[in-house]
Coordinates of C-alpha atoms and ligand atoms in Angstrom, one line a residue:
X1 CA 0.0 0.0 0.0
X2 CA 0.9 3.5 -0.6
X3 CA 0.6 5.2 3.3
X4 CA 1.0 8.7 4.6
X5 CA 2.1 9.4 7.9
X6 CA 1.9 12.4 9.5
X7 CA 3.7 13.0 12.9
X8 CA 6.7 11.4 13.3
X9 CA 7.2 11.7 17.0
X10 CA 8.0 9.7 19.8
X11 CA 5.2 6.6 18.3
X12 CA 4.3 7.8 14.9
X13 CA 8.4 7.4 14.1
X14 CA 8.7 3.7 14.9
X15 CA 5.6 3.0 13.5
X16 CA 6.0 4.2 10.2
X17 CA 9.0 2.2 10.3
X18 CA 7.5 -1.1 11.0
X19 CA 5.2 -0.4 7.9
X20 CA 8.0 0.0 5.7
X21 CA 9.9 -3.2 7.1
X22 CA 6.3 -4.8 6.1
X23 CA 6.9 -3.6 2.6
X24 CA 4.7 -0.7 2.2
X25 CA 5.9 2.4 0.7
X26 CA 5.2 5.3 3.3
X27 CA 5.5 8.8 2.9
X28 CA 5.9 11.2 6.1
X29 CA 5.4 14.4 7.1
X30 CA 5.6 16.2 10.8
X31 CA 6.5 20.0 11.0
X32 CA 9.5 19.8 13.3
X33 CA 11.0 15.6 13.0
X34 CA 13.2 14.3 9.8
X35 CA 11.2 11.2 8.6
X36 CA 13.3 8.1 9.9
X37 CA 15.1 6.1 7.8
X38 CA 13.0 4.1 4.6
X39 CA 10.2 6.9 5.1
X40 CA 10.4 9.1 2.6
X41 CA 10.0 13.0 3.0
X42 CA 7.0 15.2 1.6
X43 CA 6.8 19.2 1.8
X44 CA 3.7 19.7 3.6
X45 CA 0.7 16.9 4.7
X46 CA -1.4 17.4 2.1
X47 CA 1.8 16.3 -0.2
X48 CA 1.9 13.1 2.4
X49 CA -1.4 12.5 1.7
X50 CA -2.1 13.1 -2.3
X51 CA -2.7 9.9 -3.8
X52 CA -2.3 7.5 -0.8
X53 CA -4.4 4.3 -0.1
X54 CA -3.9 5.1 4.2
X55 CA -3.2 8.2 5.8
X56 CA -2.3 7.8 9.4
X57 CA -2.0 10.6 11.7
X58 CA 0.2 10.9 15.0
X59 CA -0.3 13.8 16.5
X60 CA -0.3 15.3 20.1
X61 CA -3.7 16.8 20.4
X62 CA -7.8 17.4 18.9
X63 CA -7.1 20.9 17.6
X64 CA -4.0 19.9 15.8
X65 CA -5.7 17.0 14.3
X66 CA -8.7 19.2 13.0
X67 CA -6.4 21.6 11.3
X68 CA -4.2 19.1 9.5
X69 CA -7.6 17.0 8.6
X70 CA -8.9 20.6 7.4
X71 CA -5.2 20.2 5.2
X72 CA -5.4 16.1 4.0
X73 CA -9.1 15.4 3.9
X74 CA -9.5 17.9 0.1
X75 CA -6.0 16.1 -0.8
X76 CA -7.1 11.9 -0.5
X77 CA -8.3 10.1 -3.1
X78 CA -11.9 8.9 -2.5
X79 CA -11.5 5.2 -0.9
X80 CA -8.4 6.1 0.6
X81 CA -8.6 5.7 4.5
X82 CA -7.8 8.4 7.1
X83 CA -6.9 6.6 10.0
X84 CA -6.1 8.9 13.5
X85 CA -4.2 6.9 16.1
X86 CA -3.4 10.3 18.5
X87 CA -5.2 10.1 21.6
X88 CA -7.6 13.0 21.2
X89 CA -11.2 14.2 22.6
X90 CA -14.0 12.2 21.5
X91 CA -16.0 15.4 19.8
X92 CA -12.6 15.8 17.5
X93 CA -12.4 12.3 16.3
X94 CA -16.0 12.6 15.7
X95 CA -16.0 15.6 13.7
X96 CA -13.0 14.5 11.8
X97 CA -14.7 11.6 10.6
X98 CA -17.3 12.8 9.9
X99 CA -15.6 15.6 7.8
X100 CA -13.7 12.6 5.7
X101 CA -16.8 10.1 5.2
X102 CA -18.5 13.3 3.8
X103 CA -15.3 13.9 1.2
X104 CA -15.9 10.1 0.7
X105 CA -13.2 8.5 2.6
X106 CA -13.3 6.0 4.9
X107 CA -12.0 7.2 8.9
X108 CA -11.1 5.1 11.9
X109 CA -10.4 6.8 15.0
X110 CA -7.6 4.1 16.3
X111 CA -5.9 5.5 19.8
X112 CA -3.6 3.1 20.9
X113 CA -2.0 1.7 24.0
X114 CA 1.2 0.3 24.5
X115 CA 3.7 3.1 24.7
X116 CA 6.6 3.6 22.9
X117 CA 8.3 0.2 23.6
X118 CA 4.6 -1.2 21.6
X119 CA 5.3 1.3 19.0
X120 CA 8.7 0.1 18.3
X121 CA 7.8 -3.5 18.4
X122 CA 5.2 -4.0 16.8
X123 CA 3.4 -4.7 20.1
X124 CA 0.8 -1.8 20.1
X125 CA -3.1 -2.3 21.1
X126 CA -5.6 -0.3 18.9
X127 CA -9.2 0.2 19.9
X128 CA -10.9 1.8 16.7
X129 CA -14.1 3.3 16.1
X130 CA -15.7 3.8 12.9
X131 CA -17.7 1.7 9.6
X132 CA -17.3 -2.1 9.2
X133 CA -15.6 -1.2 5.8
X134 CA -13.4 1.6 7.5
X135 CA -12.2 -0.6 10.0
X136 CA -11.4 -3.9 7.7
X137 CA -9.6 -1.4 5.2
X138 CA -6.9 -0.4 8.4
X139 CA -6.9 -3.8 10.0
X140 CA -3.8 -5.2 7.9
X141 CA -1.8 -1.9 9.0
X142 CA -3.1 -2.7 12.7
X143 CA -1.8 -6.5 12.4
X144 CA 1.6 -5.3 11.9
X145 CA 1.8 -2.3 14.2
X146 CA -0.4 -4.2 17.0
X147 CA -0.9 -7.4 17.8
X148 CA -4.4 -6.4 19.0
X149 CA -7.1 -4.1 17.2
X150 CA -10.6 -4.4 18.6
X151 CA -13.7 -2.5 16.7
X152 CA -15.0 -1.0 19.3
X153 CA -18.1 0.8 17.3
X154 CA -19.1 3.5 15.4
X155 CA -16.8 6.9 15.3
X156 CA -15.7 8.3 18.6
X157 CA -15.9 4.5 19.9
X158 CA -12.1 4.1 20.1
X159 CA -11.2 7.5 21.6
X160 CA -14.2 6.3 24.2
X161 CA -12.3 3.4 25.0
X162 CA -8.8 4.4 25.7
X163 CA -10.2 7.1 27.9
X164 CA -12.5 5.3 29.9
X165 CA -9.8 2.7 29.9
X166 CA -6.9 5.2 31.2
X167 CA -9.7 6.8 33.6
X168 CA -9.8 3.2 35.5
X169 CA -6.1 3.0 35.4
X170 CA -5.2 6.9 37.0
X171 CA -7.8 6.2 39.6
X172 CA -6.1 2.5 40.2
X173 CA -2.5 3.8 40.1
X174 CA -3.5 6.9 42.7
X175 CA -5.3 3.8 45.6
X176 CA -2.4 1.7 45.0
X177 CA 0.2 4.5 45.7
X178 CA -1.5 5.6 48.6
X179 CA -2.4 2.3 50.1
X180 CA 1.9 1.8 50.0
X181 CA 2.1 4.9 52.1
X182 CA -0.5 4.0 54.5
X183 CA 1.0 0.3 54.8
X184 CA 4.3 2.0 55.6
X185 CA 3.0 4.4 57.9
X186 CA 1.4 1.0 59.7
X187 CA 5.0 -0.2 59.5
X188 CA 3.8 -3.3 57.2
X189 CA 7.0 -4.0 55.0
X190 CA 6.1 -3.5 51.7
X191 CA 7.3 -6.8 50.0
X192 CA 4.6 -8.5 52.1
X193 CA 1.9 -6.1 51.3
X194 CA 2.4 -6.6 47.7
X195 CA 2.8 -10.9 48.9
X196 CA -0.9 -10.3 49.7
X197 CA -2.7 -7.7 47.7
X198 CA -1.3 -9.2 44.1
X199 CA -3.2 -12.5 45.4
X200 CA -5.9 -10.8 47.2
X201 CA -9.3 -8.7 45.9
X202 CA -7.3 -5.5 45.8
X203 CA -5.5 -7.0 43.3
X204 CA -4.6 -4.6 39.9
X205 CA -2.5 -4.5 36.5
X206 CA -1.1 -1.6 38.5
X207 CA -0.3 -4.0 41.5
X208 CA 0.7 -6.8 39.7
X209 CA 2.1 -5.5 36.5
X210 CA 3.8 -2.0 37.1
X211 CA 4.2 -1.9 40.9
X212 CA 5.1 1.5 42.0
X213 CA 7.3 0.4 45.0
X214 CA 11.0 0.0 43.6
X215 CA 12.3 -3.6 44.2
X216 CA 8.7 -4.7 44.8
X217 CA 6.8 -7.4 42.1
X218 CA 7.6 -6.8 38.8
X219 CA 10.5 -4.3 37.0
X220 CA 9.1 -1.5 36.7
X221 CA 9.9 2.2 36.1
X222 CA 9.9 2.6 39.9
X223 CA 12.9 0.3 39.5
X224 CA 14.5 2.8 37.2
X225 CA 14.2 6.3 39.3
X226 CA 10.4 6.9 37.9
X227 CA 12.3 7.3 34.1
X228 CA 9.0 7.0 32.3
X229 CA 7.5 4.7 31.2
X230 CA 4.3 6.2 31.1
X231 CA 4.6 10.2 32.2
X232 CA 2.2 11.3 34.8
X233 CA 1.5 14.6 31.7
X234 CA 0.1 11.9 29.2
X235 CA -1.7 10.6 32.0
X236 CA -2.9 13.6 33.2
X237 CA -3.8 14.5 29.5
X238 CA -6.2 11.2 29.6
X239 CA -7.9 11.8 32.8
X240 CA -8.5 15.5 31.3
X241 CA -10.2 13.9 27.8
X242 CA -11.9 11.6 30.0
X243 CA -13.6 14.4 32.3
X244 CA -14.3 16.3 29.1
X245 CA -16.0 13.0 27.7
X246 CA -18.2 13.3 31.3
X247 CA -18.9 16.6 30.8
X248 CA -20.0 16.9 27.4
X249 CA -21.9 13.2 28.2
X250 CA -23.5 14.7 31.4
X251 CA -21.6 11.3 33.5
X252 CA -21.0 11.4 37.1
X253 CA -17.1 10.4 37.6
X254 CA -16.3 12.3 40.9
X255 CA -13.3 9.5 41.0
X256 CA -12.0 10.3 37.5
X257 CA -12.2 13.8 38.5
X258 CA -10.2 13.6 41.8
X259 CA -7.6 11.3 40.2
X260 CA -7.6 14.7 37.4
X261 CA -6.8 17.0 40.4
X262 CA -4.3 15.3 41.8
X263 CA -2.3 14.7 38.3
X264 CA -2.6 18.0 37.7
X265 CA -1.5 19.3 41.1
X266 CA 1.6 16.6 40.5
X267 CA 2.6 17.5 37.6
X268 CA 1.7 21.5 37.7
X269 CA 2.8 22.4 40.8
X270 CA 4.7 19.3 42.4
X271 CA 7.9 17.5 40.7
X272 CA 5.6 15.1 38.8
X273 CA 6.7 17.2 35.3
X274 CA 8.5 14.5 33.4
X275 CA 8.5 11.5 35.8
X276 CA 6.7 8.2 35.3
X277 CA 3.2 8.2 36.7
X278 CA 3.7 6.1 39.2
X279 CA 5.8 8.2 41.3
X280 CA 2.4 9.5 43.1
X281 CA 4.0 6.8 45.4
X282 CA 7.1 8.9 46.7
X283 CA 4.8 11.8 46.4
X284 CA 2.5 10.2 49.3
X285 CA 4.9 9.1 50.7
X286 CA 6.2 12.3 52.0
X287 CA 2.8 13.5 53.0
X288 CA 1.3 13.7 56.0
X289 CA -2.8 13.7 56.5
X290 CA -2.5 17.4 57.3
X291 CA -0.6 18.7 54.4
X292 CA -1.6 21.1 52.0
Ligands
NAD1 P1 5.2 13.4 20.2 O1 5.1 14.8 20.7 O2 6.6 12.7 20.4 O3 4.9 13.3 18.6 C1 3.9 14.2 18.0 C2 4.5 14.7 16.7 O4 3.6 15.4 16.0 C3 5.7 15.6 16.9 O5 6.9 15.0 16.2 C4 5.3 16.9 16.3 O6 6.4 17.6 15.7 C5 4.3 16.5 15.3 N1 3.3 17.5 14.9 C6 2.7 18.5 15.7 N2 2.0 19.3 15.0 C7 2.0 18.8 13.7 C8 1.4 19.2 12.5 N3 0.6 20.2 12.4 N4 1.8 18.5 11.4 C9 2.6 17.5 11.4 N5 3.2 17.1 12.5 C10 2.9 17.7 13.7 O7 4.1 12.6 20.9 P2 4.0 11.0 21.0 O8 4.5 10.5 22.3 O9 4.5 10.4 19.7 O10 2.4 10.8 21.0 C11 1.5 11.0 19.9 C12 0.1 10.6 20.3 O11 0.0 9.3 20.8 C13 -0.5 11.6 21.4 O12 -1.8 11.9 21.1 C14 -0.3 10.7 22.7 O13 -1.3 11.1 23.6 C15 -0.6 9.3 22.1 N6 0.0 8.3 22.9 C16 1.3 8.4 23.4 C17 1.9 7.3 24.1 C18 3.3 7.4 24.6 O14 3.7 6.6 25.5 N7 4.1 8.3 24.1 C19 1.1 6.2 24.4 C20 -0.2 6.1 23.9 C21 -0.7 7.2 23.2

């Protein structure tokens, strides 16, 4: 297939490499990266994306995804697919595909979850929204830049998922940190706590998984010195989408909002700027009941 990829950044770089190890001849174009290497260069997006079967776009927000759509959508070829795998607000993805179906394209709103080590690997999950002929037109570029893609539903679905998804997993990542800092106020050694609650109902991915006590369960980037991993600003981005989502759905998620206050409070006015997200632990840690 002839793909363009637009936004070359931390994920859309290595996947646009793994398409072109897959054979495919992809075109890139992101306003401040080089393309890597077997992707070659176009002057602007809609250049990526004249004539392509796929465009795929990588980009950091909604309102830099409506203006390049605004760019590509005139510039595809009716049939082509547009397929968005940034992690945007739900009313964006909705309005860009509805934007393409109207030029006649087909549009998948694809986030994805994984991180970067997914992206390079080949390992990524994608949870898509959009038509049954959308979605089996992107599904061969999913099988080799995932090894999960689940059609979630109809435009919007996919975006719906990750956030709900990452809402679950900020709320989860905040109780486990804090239930570490009341176990070692208690004086409960913290080997032992994780002994029982990985085996017991309080039991998580973010437990069992990605343990945010260093030289507890699993490596993890708590291991590493909180290197992310997965930086408390992109998950403070997701618990602001999903809140946004709530809002604009009229939801009640006084959880999702109080995880958004205190990843904003972390990363705003705290040290969490750049550090994994689960160093919330070290940040309780040093708290007392009292403190501001
Ligand atoms: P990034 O900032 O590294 O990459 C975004 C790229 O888009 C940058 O290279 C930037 O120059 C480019 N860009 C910005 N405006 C542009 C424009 N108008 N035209 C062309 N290119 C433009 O971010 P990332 O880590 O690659 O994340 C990309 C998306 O994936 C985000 O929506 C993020 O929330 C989501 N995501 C990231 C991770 C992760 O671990 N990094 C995990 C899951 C999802």
């Amino acid at each position: 297939m002839k793909i363009g990829f637009i936004g070359l950044g931390n994920m859309g770089a290595p996947m646009a490499v793994n398409l072109v190890k897959a054979g495919h001849e992809v075109t890139g174009f992101d306003v401040a990266n080089t393309p890597p290497e077997g992707v070659s260069e176009a002057a602007s997006a809609a250049a990526a994306a004249t004539g392509k079967d796929a465009v795929i776009t990588m980009l950091p927000n909604g309102a830099i995804l409506r203006s390049v759509a605004e760019e590509i959508i005139p510039a595809m070829s009716p049939g082509a697919v547009l397929i968005d795998c940034s992690t945007v607000d739900v009313d964006s993805a909705r309005a860009v595909a509805s934007q393409a179906e109207a030029a006649g394209l087909g549009a998948v709103d694809a986030p994805v979850s994984g991180g970067v080590g997914g992206a390079a690997g080949g390992t990524l999950t994608f949870m898509a929204g959009g038509s049954e002929d959308a979605f089996a037109k992107a599904a061969p570029l999913f099988e080799i830049m995932g090894q999960k893609a689940v059609h979630c539903g109809d435009a919007g679905a996919g975006q719906s998922a990750k956030i709900c998804n990452n809402m679950i997993l900020g709320v989860t990542m905040i109780a486990t940190c804090e239930a570490f800092a009341l176990a070692d106020k208690l004086g409960l050694d913290r080997q032992k706590m994780f002994d029982v609650v990985s085996t017991s109902s309080g039991y998580s991915w973010t437990m069992n998984a990605y343990c945010p006590a260093p030289g507890v369960g699993p490596t993890s980037p708590a291991d590493n010195g909180y290197v992310p991993g997965f930086a408390a600003d992109l998950m403070l981005k997701d618990l602001r989408l999903s809140q946004q989502a709530a809002e604009s759905a009229d939801a009640d998620t006084p959880m999702g909002a109080m995880a958004q206050a205190l990843y904003a409070r972390f990363v705003e006015e705290e040290d969490g700027k750049g550090r994994d997200f689960s160093a919330m632990l070290p940040r309780f840690e040093k708290r007392g009941r009292s403190a501001e």
